[in-house]
Coordinates of C-alpha atoms and ligand atoms in Angstrom, one line a residue:
X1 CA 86.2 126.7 130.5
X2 CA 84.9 130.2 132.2
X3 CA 86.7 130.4 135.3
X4 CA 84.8 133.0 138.1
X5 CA 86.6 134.5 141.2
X6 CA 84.1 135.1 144.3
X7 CA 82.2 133.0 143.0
X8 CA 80.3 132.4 146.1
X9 CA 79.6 136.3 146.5
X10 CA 77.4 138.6 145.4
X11 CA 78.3 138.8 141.9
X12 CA 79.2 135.4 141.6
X13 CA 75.7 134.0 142.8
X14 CA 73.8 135.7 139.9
X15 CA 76.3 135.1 137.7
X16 CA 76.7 131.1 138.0
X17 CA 73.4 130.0 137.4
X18 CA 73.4 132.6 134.5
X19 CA 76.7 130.9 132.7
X20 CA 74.7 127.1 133.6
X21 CA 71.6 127.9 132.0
X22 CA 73.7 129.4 128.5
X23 CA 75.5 125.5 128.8
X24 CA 78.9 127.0 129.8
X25 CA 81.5 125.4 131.1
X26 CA 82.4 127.0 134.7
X27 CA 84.6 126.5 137.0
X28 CA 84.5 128.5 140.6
X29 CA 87.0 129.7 142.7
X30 CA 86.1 130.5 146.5
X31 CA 88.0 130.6 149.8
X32 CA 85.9 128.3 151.9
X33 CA 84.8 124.6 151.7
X34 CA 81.2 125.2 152.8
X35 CA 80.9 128.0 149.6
X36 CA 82.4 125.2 147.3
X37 CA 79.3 122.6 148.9
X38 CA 77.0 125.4 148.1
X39 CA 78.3 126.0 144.4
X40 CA 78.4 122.0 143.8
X41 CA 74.6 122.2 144.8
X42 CA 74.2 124.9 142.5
X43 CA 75.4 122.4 139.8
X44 CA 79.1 123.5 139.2
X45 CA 81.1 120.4 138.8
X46 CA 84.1 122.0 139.2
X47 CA 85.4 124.2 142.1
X48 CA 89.1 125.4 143.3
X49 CA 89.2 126.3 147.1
X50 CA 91.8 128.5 148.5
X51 CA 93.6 132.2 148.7
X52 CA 93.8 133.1 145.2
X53 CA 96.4 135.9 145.9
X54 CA 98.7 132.5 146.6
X55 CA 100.4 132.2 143.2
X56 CA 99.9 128.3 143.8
X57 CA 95.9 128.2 144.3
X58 CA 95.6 131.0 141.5
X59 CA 97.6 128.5 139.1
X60 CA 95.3 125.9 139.9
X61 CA 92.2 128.2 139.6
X62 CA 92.9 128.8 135.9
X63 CA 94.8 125.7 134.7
X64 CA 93.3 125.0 131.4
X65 CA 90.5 128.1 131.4
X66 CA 90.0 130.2 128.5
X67 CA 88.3 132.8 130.0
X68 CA 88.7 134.3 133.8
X69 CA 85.8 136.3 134.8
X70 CA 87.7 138.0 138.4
X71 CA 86.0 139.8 140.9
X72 CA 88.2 140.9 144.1
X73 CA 86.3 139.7 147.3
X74 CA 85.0 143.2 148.8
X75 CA 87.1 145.1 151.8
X76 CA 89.6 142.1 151.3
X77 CA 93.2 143.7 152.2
X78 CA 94.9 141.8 149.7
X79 CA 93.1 142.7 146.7
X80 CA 95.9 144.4 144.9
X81 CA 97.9 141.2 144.8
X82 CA 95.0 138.8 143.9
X83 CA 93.8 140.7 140.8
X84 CA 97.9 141.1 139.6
X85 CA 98.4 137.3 140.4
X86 CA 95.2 135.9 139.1
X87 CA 96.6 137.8 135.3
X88 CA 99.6 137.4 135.8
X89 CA 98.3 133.3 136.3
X90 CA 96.4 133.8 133.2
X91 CA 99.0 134.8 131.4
X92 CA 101.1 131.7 132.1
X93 CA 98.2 129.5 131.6
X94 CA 97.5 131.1 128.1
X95 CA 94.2 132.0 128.5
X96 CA 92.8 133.8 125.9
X97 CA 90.4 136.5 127.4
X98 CA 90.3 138.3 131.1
X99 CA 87.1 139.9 132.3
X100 CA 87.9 142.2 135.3
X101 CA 85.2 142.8 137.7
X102 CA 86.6 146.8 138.5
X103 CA 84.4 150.2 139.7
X104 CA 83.3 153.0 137.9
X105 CA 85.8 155.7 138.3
X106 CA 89.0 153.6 139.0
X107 CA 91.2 156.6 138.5
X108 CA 89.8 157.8 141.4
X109 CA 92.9 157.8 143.9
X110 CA 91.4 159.1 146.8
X111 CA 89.7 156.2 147.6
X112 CA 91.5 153.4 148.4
X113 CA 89.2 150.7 147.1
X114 CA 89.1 152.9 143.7
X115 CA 92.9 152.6 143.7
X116 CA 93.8 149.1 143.7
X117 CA 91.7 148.2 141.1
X118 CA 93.0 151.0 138.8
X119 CA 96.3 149.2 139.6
X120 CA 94.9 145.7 138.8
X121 CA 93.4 147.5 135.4
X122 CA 97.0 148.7 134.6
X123 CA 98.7 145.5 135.0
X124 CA 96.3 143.8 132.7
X125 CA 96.4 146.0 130.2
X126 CA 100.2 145.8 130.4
X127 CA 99.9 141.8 130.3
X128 CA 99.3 141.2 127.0
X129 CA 96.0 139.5 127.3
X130 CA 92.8 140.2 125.8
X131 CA 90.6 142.0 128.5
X132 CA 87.1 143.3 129.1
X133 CA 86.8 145.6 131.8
X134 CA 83.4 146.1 133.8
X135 CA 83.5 149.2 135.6
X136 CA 80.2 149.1 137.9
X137 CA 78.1 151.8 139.9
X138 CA 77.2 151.3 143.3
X139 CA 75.9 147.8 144.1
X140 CA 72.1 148.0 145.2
X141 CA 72.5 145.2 147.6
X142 CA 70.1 143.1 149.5
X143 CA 72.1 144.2 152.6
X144 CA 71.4 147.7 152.3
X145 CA 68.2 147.5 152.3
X146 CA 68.1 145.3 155.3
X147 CA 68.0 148.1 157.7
X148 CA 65.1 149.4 156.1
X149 CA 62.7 146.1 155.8
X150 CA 63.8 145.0 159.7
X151 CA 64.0 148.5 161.3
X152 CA 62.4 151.5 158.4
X153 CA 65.7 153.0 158.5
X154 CA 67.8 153.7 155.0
X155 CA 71.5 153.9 156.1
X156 CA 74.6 155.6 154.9
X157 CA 78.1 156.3 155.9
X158 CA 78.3 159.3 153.5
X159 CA 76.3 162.8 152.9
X160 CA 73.1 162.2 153.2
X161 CA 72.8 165.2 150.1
X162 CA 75.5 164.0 147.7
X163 CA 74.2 161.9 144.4
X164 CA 75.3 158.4 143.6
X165 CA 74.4 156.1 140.6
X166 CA 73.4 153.2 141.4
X167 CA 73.2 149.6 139.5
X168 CA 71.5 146.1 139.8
X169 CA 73.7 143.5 140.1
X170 CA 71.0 141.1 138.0
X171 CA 71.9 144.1 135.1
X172 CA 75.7 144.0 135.7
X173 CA 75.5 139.8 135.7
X174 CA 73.7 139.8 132.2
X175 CA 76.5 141.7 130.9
X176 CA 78.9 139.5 132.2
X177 CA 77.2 136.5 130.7
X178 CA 77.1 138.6 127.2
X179 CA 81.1 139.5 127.7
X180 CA 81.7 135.7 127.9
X181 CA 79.2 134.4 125.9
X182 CA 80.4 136.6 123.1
X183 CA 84.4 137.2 124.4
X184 CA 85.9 138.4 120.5
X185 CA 83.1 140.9 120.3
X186 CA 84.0 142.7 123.5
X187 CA 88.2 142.3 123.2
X188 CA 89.8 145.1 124.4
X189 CA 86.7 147.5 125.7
X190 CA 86.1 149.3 129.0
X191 CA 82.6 149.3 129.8
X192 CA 80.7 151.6 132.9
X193 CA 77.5 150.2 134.3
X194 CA 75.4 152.4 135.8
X195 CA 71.4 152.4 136.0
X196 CA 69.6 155.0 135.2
X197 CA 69.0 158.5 137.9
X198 CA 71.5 159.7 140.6
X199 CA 70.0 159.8 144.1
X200 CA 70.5 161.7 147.0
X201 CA 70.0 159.3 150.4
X202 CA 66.7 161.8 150.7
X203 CA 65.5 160.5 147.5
X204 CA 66.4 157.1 147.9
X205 CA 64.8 156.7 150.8
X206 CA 61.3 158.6 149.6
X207 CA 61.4 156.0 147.0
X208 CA 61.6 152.5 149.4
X209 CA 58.9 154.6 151.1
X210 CA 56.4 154.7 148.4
X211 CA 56.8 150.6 147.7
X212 CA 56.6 149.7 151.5
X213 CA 54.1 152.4 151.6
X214 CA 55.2 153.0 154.9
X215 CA 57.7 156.1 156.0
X216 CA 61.3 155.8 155.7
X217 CA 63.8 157.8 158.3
X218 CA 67.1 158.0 156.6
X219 CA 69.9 158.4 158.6
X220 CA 73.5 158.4 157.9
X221 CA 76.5 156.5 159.8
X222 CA 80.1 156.8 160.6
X223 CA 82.3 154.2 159.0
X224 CA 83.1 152.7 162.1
X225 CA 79.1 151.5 163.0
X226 CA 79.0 150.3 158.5
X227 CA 82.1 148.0 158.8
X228 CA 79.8 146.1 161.7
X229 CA 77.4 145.0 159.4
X230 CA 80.5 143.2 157.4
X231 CA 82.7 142.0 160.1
X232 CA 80.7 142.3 163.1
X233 CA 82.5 142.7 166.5
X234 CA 85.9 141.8 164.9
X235 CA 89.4 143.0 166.8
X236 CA 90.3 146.6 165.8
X237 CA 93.6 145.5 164.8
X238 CA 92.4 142.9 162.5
X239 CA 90.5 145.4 160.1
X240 CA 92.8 148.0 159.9
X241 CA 92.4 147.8 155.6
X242 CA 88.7 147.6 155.7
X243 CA 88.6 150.6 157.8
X244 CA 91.0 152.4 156.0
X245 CA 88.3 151.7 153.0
X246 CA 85.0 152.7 154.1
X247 CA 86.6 156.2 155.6
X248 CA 88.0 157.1 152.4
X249 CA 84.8 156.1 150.7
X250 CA 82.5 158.5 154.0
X251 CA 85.2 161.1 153.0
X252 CA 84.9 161.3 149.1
X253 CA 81.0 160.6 148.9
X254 CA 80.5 163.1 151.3
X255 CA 82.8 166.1 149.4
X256 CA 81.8 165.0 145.7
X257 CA 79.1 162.7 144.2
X258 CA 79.7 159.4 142.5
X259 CA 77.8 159.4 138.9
X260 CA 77.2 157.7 135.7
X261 CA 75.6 157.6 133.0
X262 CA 73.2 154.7 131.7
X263 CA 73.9 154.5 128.2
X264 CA 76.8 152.0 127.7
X265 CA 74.4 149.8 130.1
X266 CA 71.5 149.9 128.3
X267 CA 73.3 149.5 124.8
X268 CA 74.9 146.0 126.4
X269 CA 71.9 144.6 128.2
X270 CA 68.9 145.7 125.1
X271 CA 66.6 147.1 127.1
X272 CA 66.3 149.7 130.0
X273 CA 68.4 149.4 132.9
X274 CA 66.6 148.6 136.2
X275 CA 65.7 151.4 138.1
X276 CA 66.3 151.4 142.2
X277 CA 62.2 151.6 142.5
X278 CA 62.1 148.5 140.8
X279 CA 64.8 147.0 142.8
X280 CA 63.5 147.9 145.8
X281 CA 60.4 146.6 144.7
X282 CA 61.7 143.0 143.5
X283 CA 63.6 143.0 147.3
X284 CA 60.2 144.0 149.1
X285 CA 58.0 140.6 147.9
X286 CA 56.7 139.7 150.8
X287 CA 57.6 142.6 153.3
X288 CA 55.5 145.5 151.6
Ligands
NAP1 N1 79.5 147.2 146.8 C1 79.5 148.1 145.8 O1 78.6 149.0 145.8 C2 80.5 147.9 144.7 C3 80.4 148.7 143.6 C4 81.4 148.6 142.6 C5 82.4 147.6 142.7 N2 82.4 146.9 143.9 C6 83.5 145.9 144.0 O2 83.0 144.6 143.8 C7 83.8 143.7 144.5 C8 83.0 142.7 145.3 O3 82.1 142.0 144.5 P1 81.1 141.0 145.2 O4 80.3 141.8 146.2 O5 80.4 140.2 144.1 O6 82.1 140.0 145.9 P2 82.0 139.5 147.4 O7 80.6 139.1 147.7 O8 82.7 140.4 148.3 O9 82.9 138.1 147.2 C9 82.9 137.2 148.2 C10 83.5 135.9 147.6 O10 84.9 136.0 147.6 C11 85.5 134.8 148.0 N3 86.8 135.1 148.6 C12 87.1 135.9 149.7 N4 88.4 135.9 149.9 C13 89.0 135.1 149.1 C14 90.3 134.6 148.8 N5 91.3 135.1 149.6 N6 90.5 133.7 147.9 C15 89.5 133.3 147.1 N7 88.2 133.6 147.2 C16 88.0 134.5 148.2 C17 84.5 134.3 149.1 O11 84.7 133.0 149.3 P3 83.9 132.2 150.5 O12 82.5 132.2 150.0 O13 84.5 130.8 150.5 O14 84.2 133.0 151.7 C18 83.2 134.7 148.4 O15 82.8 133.6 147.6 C19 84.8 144.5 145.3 O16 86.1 144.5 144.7 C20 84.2 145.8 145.4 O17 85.1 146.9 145.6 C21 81.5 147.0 144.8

Protein backbone atom coordinates (compact mmCIF):
# COMPACT_ATOMS: atom_id res chain seq x y z
CA UNK A 1 0.00 0.00 0.00
CA UNK A 2 1.36 3.63 -1.41
CA UNK A 3 -0.03 5.99 0.83
CA UNK A 4 -0.01 9.94 -0.83
CA UNK A 5 -0.41 13.22 1.31
CA UNK A 6 -2.31 16.16 -0.75
CA UNK A 7 -3.52 13.95 -2.62
CA UNK A 8 -6.20 16.08 -3.90
CA UNK A 9 -3.52 18.81 -4.93
CA UNK A 10 -1.61 19.51 -7.58
CA UNK A 11 0.84 16.85 -7.26
CA UNK A 12 -1.39 14.48 -6.00
CA UNK A 13 -3.87 14.78 -9.14
CA UNK A 14 -1.16 13.66 -11.62
CA UNK A 15 0.20 11.41 -9.51
CA UNK A 16 -2.99 9.15 -8.62
CA UNK A 17 -4.14 8.14 -11.82
CA UNK A 18 -0.36 7.48 -12.59
CA UNK A 19 0.00 4.86 -9.46
CA UNK A 20 -3.80 3.28 -10.76
CA UNK A 21 -2.83 2.74 -14.22
CA UNK A 22 0.78 0.84 -12.90
CA UNK A 23 -2.05 -1.49 -10.59
CA UNK A 24 -0.73 0.04 -7.25
CA UNK A 25 -2.28 -0.07 -4.37
CA UNK A 26 -3.08 3.69 -3.05
CA UNK A 27 -4.39 5.05 -0.46
CA UNK A 28 -5.09 9.14 -0.25
CA UNK A 29 -4.96 11.33 2.49
CA UNK A 30 -6.79 14.78 2.11
CA UNK A 31 -8.36 17.34 4.46
CA UNK A 32 -11.83 17.71 3.04
CA UNK A 33 -14.82 15.28 2.42
CA UNK A 34 -15.62 16.71 -1.09
CA UNK A 35 -11.67 15.99 -2.23
CA UNK A 36 -12.05 12.37 -0.79
CA UNK A 37 -15.69 12.16 -3.21
CA UNK A 38 -13.48 13.37 -5.92
CA UNK A 39 -10.49 10.79 -5.32
CA UNK A 40 -13.22 7.82 -4.89
CA UNK A 41 -14.41 9.04 -8.48
CA UNK A 42 -11.00 8.84 -9.54
CA UNK A 43 -11.04 5.14 -8.51
CA UNK A 44 -9.13 5.23 -5.11
CA UNK A 45 -10.87 2.82 -2.93
CA UNK A 46 -9.34 3.93 -0.02
CA UNK A 47 -9.18 7.52 1.47
CA UNK A 48 -8.20 9.00 5.07
CA UNK A 49 -9.83 12.49 5.75
CA UNK A 50 -8.47 14.79 8.23
CA UNK A 51 -5.38 17.14 9.59
CA UNK A 52 -2.54 15.03 9.18
CA UNK A 53 -0.29 17.12 11.46
CA UNK A 54 -2.85 15.46 14.19
CA UNK A 55 -0.70 12.54 15.33
CA UNK A 56 -4.23 10.60 15.43
CA UNK A 57 -5.34 11.13 11.60
CA UNK A 58 -1.54 10.74 10.55
CA UNK A 59 -1.67 7.18 12.35
CA UNK A 60 -4.59 6.34 10.54
CA UNK A 61 -3.16 7.67 7.25
CA UNK A 62 -0.39 5.18 7.19
CA UNK A 63 -1.67 2.14 9.20
CA UNK A 64 -0.51 -0.74 7.31
CA UNK A 65 1.34 1.30 4.25
CA UNK A 66 4.59 0.38 3.02
CA UNK A 67 5.35 3.34 1.28
CA UNK A 68 4.31 7.23 2.10
CA UNK A 69 4.66 9.38 -0.80
CA UNK A 70 4.17 13.14 1.50
CA UNK A 71 3.76 16.31 0.00
CA UNK A 72 3.11 19.31 2.55
CA UNK A 73 -0.08 21.17 1.39
CA UNK A 74 1.41 24.63 -0.05
CA UNK A 75 1.42 28.05 2.25
CA UNK A 76 -0.03 25.63 4.99
CA UNK A 77 1.32 27.08 8.44
CA UNK A 78 1.68 23.84 9.92
CA UNK A 79 3.86 22.19 7.60
CA UNK A 80 6.81 21.67 9.81
CA UNK A 81 4.77 19.58 12.18
CA UNK A 82 2.87 17.53 9.42
CA UNK A 83 6.02 16.39 7.54
CA UNK A 84 7.84 15.39 11.33
CA UNK A 85 4.50 13.59 12.36
CA UNK A 86 3.56 11.97 9.15
CA UNK A 87 7.64 10.14 9.68
CA UNK A 88 7.58 10.05 12.77
CA UNK A 89 3.88 7.89 12.08
CA UNK A 90 5.72 5.97 9.60
CA UNK A 91 8.13 5.00 11.73
CA UNK A 92 5.67 3.53 14.32
CA UNK A 93 3.79 1.97 11.67
CA UNK A 94 7.01 0.22 10.15
CA UNK A 95 6.83 1.34 6.86
CA UNK A 96 9.46 0.47 4.95
CA UNK A 97 10.21 3.45 2.47
CA UNK A 98 9.32 7.45 2.80
CA UNK A 99 9.23 9.55 -0.36
CA UNK A 100 9.40 13.31 0.64
CA UNK A 101 7.81 15.73 -1.64
CA UNK A 102 10.76 18.73 -0.65
CA UNK A 103 12.16 21.96 -2.96
CA UNK A 104 15.17 22.35 -4.66
CA UNK A 105 17.61 24.21 -2.46
CA UNK A 106 16.11 23.24 1.06
CA UNK A 107 19.13 24.63 2.77
CA UNK A 108 18.05 27.73 1.70
CA UNK A 109 17.13 29.48 5.12
CA UNK A 110 16.11 32.66 3.98
CA UNK A 111 13.09 31.58 2.81
CA UNK A 112 10.80 30.31 5.04
CA UNK A 113 9.06 27.77 2.88
CA UNK A 114 12.78 26.48 1.96
CA UNK A 115 13.34 26.07 5.77
CA UNK A 116 10.76 23.88 7.02
CA UNK A 117 11.23 21.36 4.64
CA UNK A 118 15.06 21.29 5.25
CA UNK A 119 13.81 20.58 8.82
CA UNK A 120 11.29 17.87 7.65
CA UNK A 121 14.46 16.39 5.48
CA UNK A 122 16.56 16.32 8.76
CA UNK A 123 14.16 14.58 10.77
CA UNK A 124 13.78 11.82 8.27
CA UNK A 125 17.04 11.28 7.68
CA UNK A 126 17.49 11.00 11.53
CA UNK A 127 14.42 8.51 11.60
CA UNK A 128 15.75 5.59 10.59
CA UNK A 129 13.64 4.98 7.59
CA UNK A 130 14.48 4.37 4.10
CA UNK A 131 13.82 7.73 2.22
CA UNK A 132 13.75 9.21 -1.25
CA UNK A 133 13.91 12.82 -1.36
CA UNK A 134 12.38 14.87 -4.47
CA UNK A 135 13.74 18.16 -4.46
CA UNK A 136 11.67 20.07 -7.22
CA UNK A 137 12.07 23.40 -9.28
CA UNK A 138 9.44 25.85 -9.59
CA UNK A 139 6.00 24.35 -10.24
CA UNK A 140 4.86 25.53 -13.82
CA UNK A 141 1.26 25.62 -12.77
CA UNK A 142 -1.93 25.93 -14.56
CA UNK A 143 -2.57 28.95 -12.19
CA UNK A 144 0.19 30.92 -13.36
CA UNK A 145 -0.63 30.93 -16.43
CA UNK A 146 -4.17 31.94 -15.83
CA UNK A 147 -3.52 35.60 -15.88
CA UNK A 148 -2.08 35.26 -19.11
CA UNK A 149 -4.88 33.15 -21.08
CA UNK A 150 -7.89 35.42 -19.26
CA UNK A 151 -6.11 38.85 -19.16
CA UNK A 152 -2.40 38.55 -21.58
CA UNK A 153 -0.66 39.43 -18.54
CA UNK A 154 2.41 37.01 -17.12
CA UNK A 155 2.59 37.75 -13.38
CA UNK A 156 5.29 37.69 -10.73
CA UNK A 157 5.91 38.76 -7.23
CA UNK A 158 9.72 38.73 -7.74
CA UNK A 159 12.40 40.53 -10.21
CA UNK A 160 11.13 40.59 -13.25
CA UNK A 161 15.25 40.08 -14.37
CA UNK A 162 16.28 37.32 -11.96
CA UNK A 163 16.46 33.47 -13.57
CA UNK A 164 14.40 30.66 -12.14
CA UNK A 165 14.28 26.90 -13.29
CA UNK A 166 11.40 25.72 -13.81
CA UNK A 167 9.71 22.05 -13.91
CA UNK A 168 6.54 20.17 -15.10
CA UNK A 169 4.72 18.72 -12.62
CA UNK A 170 3.57 15.69 -15.29
CA UNK A 171 7.86 15.22 -15.23
CA UNK A 172 8.18 15.48 -11.39
CA UNK A 173 4.93 12.83 -11.15
CA UNK A 174 6.64 10.24 -13.47
CA UNK A 175 9.48 10.24 -11.12
CA UNK A 176 7.40 9.69 -8.34
CA UNK A 177 5.66 6.74 -9.95
CA UNK A 178 9.38 5.33 -10.83
CA UNK A 179 10.61 6.11 -6.93
CA UNK A 180 7.58 3.87 -5.81
CA UNK A 181 7.34 1.56 -8.48
CA UNK A 182 11.00 0.77 -8.00
CA UNK A 183 11.43 1.92 -4.01
CA UNK A 184 14.99 -0.42 -3.30
CA UNK A 185 16.50 1.06 -6.33
CA UNK A 186 16.12 4.70 -5.19
CA UNK A 187 16.75 3.94 -1.03
CA UNK A 188 18.57 6.50 0.36
CA UNK A 189 19.06 9.19 -2.66
CA UNK A 190 18.30 12.91 -2.92
CA UNK A 191 17.14 13.78 -6.21
CA UNK A 192 16.70 17.70 -7.87
CA UNK A 193 14.13 18.12 -10.62
CA UNK A 194 14.51 20.80 -12.63
CA UNK A 195 13.67 21.13 -16.55
CA UNK A 196 15.78 22.30 -18.71
CA UNK A 197 16.74 26.63 -19.33
CA UNK A 198 16.49 29.26 -16.55
CA UNK A 199 14.22 32.16 -17.50
CA UNK A 200 14.00 35.56 -16.73
CA UNK A 201 9.99 36.74 -16.40
CA UNK A 202 11.03 38.78 -19.88
CA UNK A 203 11.77 35.47 -21.44
CA UNK A 204 9.07 33.65 -20.06
CA UNK A 205 6.74 35.77 -21.07
CA UNK A 206 8.27 36.18 -24.99
CA UNK A 207 7.80 32.51 -24.92
CA UNK A 208 3.69 32.25 -23.94
CA UNK A 209 3.81 34.99 -26.58
CA UNK A 210 4.99 33.14 -29.44
CA UNK A 211 2.33 29.99 -28.75
CA UNK A 212 -0.67 32.39 -28.24
CA UNK A 213 0.86 34.34 -30.94
CA UNK A 214 -0.45 37.15 -29.45
CA UNK A 215 1.74 39.81 -27.17
CA UNK A 216 2.34 39.23 -23.58
CA UNK A 217 2.82 42.32 -20.98
CA UNK A 218 4.70 40.94 -18.07
CA UNK A 219 4.25 42.61 -15.05
CA UNK A 220 5.39 41.83 -11.62
CA UNK A 221 3.35 41.94 -8.09
CA UNK A 222 3.84 42.61 -4.52
CA UNK A 223 3.17 39.56 -2.27
CA UNK A 224 0.29 41.00 -0.82
CA UNK A 225 -1.95 41.22 -4.49
CA UNK A 226 -0.17 36.93 -5.20
CA UNK A 227 -1.52 35.59 -1.88
CA UNK A 228 -5.18 36.72 -3.37
CA UNK A 229 -5.11 34.43 -5.94
CA UNK A 230 -4.70 31.57 -3.10
CA UNK A 231 -6.84 32.79 -0.32
CA UNK A 232 -8.78 35.43 -1.88
CA UNK A 233 -10.17 38.30 0.46
CA UNK A 234 -9.29 36.25 3.57
CA UNK A 235 -8.78 38.24 7.21
CA UNK A 236 -5.30 39.69 7.51
CA UNK A 237 -4.83 38.07 10.73
CA UNK A 238 -5.73 34.69 9.45
CA UNK A 239 -2.71 34.49 6.93
CA UNK A 240 -0.03 35.82 8.84
CA UNK A 241 2.20 32.39 7.72
CA UNK A 242 1.38 32.53 4.18
CA UNK A 243 2.36 36.02 4.10
CA UNK A 244 5.33 35.62 5.90
CA UNK A 245 6.04 33.00 2.87
CA UNK A 246 5.54 34.74 -0.26
CA UNK A 247 7.66 37.97 1.11
CA UNK A 248 10.53 35.90 1.86
CA UNK A 249 10.17 34.23 -1.48
CA UNK A 250 9.56 38.35 -3.42
CA UNK A 251 12.72 39.01 -1.24
CA UNK A 252 15.21 36.20 -2.23
CA UNK A 253 13.98 35.83 -6.04
CA UNK A 254 14.36 39.29 -6.41
CA UNK A 255 18.25 39.51 -4.80
CA UNK A 256 19.47 36.02 -6.22
CA UNK A 257 18.09 33.55 -8.82
CA UNK A 258 16.69 30.17 -8.21
CA UNK A 259 18.56 27.43 -10.62
CA UNK A 260 19.03 23.93 -11.56
CA UNK A 261 20.28 21.86 -13.54
CA UNK A 262 18.34 19.14 -15.80
CA UNK A 263 20.47 16.29 -15.66
CA UNK A 264 19.35 14.16 -12.56
CA UNK A 265 15.75 14.72 -14.29
CA UNK A 266 16.37 13.63 -17.44
CA UNK A 267 18.48 10.54 -16.22
CA UNK A 268 15.16 9.42 -13.95
CA UNK A 269 12.39 10.22 -16.48
CA UNK A 270 14.57 8.58 -19.99
CA UNK A 271 13.96 11.19 -22.10
CA UNK A 272 14.22 15.11 -22.20
CA UNK A 273 12.59 17.01 -19.65
CA UNK A 274 9.62 19.24 -20.80
CA UNK A 275 10.53 22.51 -21.65
CA UNK A 276 8.10 25.65 -20.46
CA UNK A 277 7.26 26.22 -24.41
CA UNK A 278 5.93 23.01 -24.47
CA UNK A 279 4.06 23.45 -21.30
CA UNK A 280 2.68 26.45 -22.21
CA UNK A 281 1.78 24.96 -25.24
CA UNK A 282 -0.04 21.68 -23.72
CA UNK A 283 -1.96 24.55 -21.23
CA UNK A 284 -3.01 26.77 -24.42
CA UNK A 285 -5.30 23.78 -26.32
CA UNK A 286 -7.94 25.63 -27.02
CA UNK A 287 -7.05 29.26 -26.11
CA UNK A 288 -4.18 29.92 -28.74
N1 LIG B 1 4.62 25.93 -6.27
C1 LIG B 1 5.90 25.68 -6.54
O1 LIG B 1 6.48 26.23 -7.47
C2 LIG B 1 6.65 24.67 -5.69
C3 LIG B 1 7.94 24.28 -6.05
C4 LIG B 1 8.62 23.33 -5.28
C5 LIG B 1 8.00 22.80 -4.15
N2 LIG B 1 6.74 23.23 -3.81
C6 LIG B 1 6.12 22.65 -2.61
O2 LIG B 1 5.13 21.72 -3.01
C7 LIG B 1 4.17 21.59 -1.97
C8 LIG B 1 2.78 21.71 -2.53
O3 LIG B 1 2.54 20.66 -3.46
P1 LIG B 1 1.14 20.64 -4.24
O4 LIG B 1 0.99 21.96 -4.94
O5 LIG B 1 1.06 19.38 -4.99
O6 LIG B 1 0.12 20.55 -3.02
P2 LIG B 1 -1.21 21.37 -2.78
O7 LIG B 1 -1.96 21.48 -4.07
O8 LIG B 1 -0.96 22.62 -2.03
O9 LIG B 1 -1.98 20.35 -1.79
C9 LIG B 1 -3.32 20.51 -1.52
C10 LIG B 1 -3.82 19.22 -0.88
O10 LIG B 1 -3.42 19.18 0.49
C11 LIG B 1 -4.52 18.77 1.29
N3 LIG B 1 -4.40 19.33 2.63
C12 LIG B 1 -4.34 20.64 2.97
N4 LIG B 1 -4.25 20.77 4.30
C13 LIG B 1 -4.28 19.52 4.82
C14 LIG B 1 -4.23 19.00 6.12
N5 LIG B 1 -4.13 19.81 7.19
N6 LIG B 1 -4.28 17.65 6.29
C15 LIG B 1 -4.39 16.83 5.22
N7 LIG B 1 -4.41 17.27 3.95
C16 LIG B 1 -4.37 18.59 3.75
C17 LIG B 1 -5.71 19.34 0.55
O11 LIG B 1 -6.87 18.63 0.95
P3 LIG B 1 -8.32 19.10 0.44
O12 LIG B 1 -8.29 18.86 -1.05
O13 LIG B 1 -9.25 18.23 1.14
O14 LIG B 1 -8.40 20.57 0.78
C18 LIG B 1 -5.34 19.10 -0.91
O15 LIG B 1 -5.71 17.81 -1.31
C19 LIG B 1 4.45 22.74 -0.99
O16 LIG B 1 5.11 22.20 0.13
C20 LIG B 1 5.35 23.66 -1.77
O17 LIG B 1 6.21 24.43 -0.95
C21 LIG B 1 6.05 24.11 -4.57
Amino acid sequence: MIVVTAANGNQGRLLIPKLLDAKLPVRACVRSVESARRLHQMGVPDVVVGDVSDPAVAARAVHGAQQVYHIGPTLHPREREMGRTVVDAARAAGVRHFVFSSVLHAITTDLVQHEIKRDVEEHLLSSGLEFTILQPANYMLPLKLKPVFSRGVFELSWSLERRQSMVDLDDVTDVARTVLADGARHYGATYELAGPGRYTAHELGEIISRVLGRPVEVRRIDADTYLKAWVGDADPREVTHQLRVLRSITERYSSHDFVGNPNVLTWLLGRPPTTFEAYVRKHANGVA
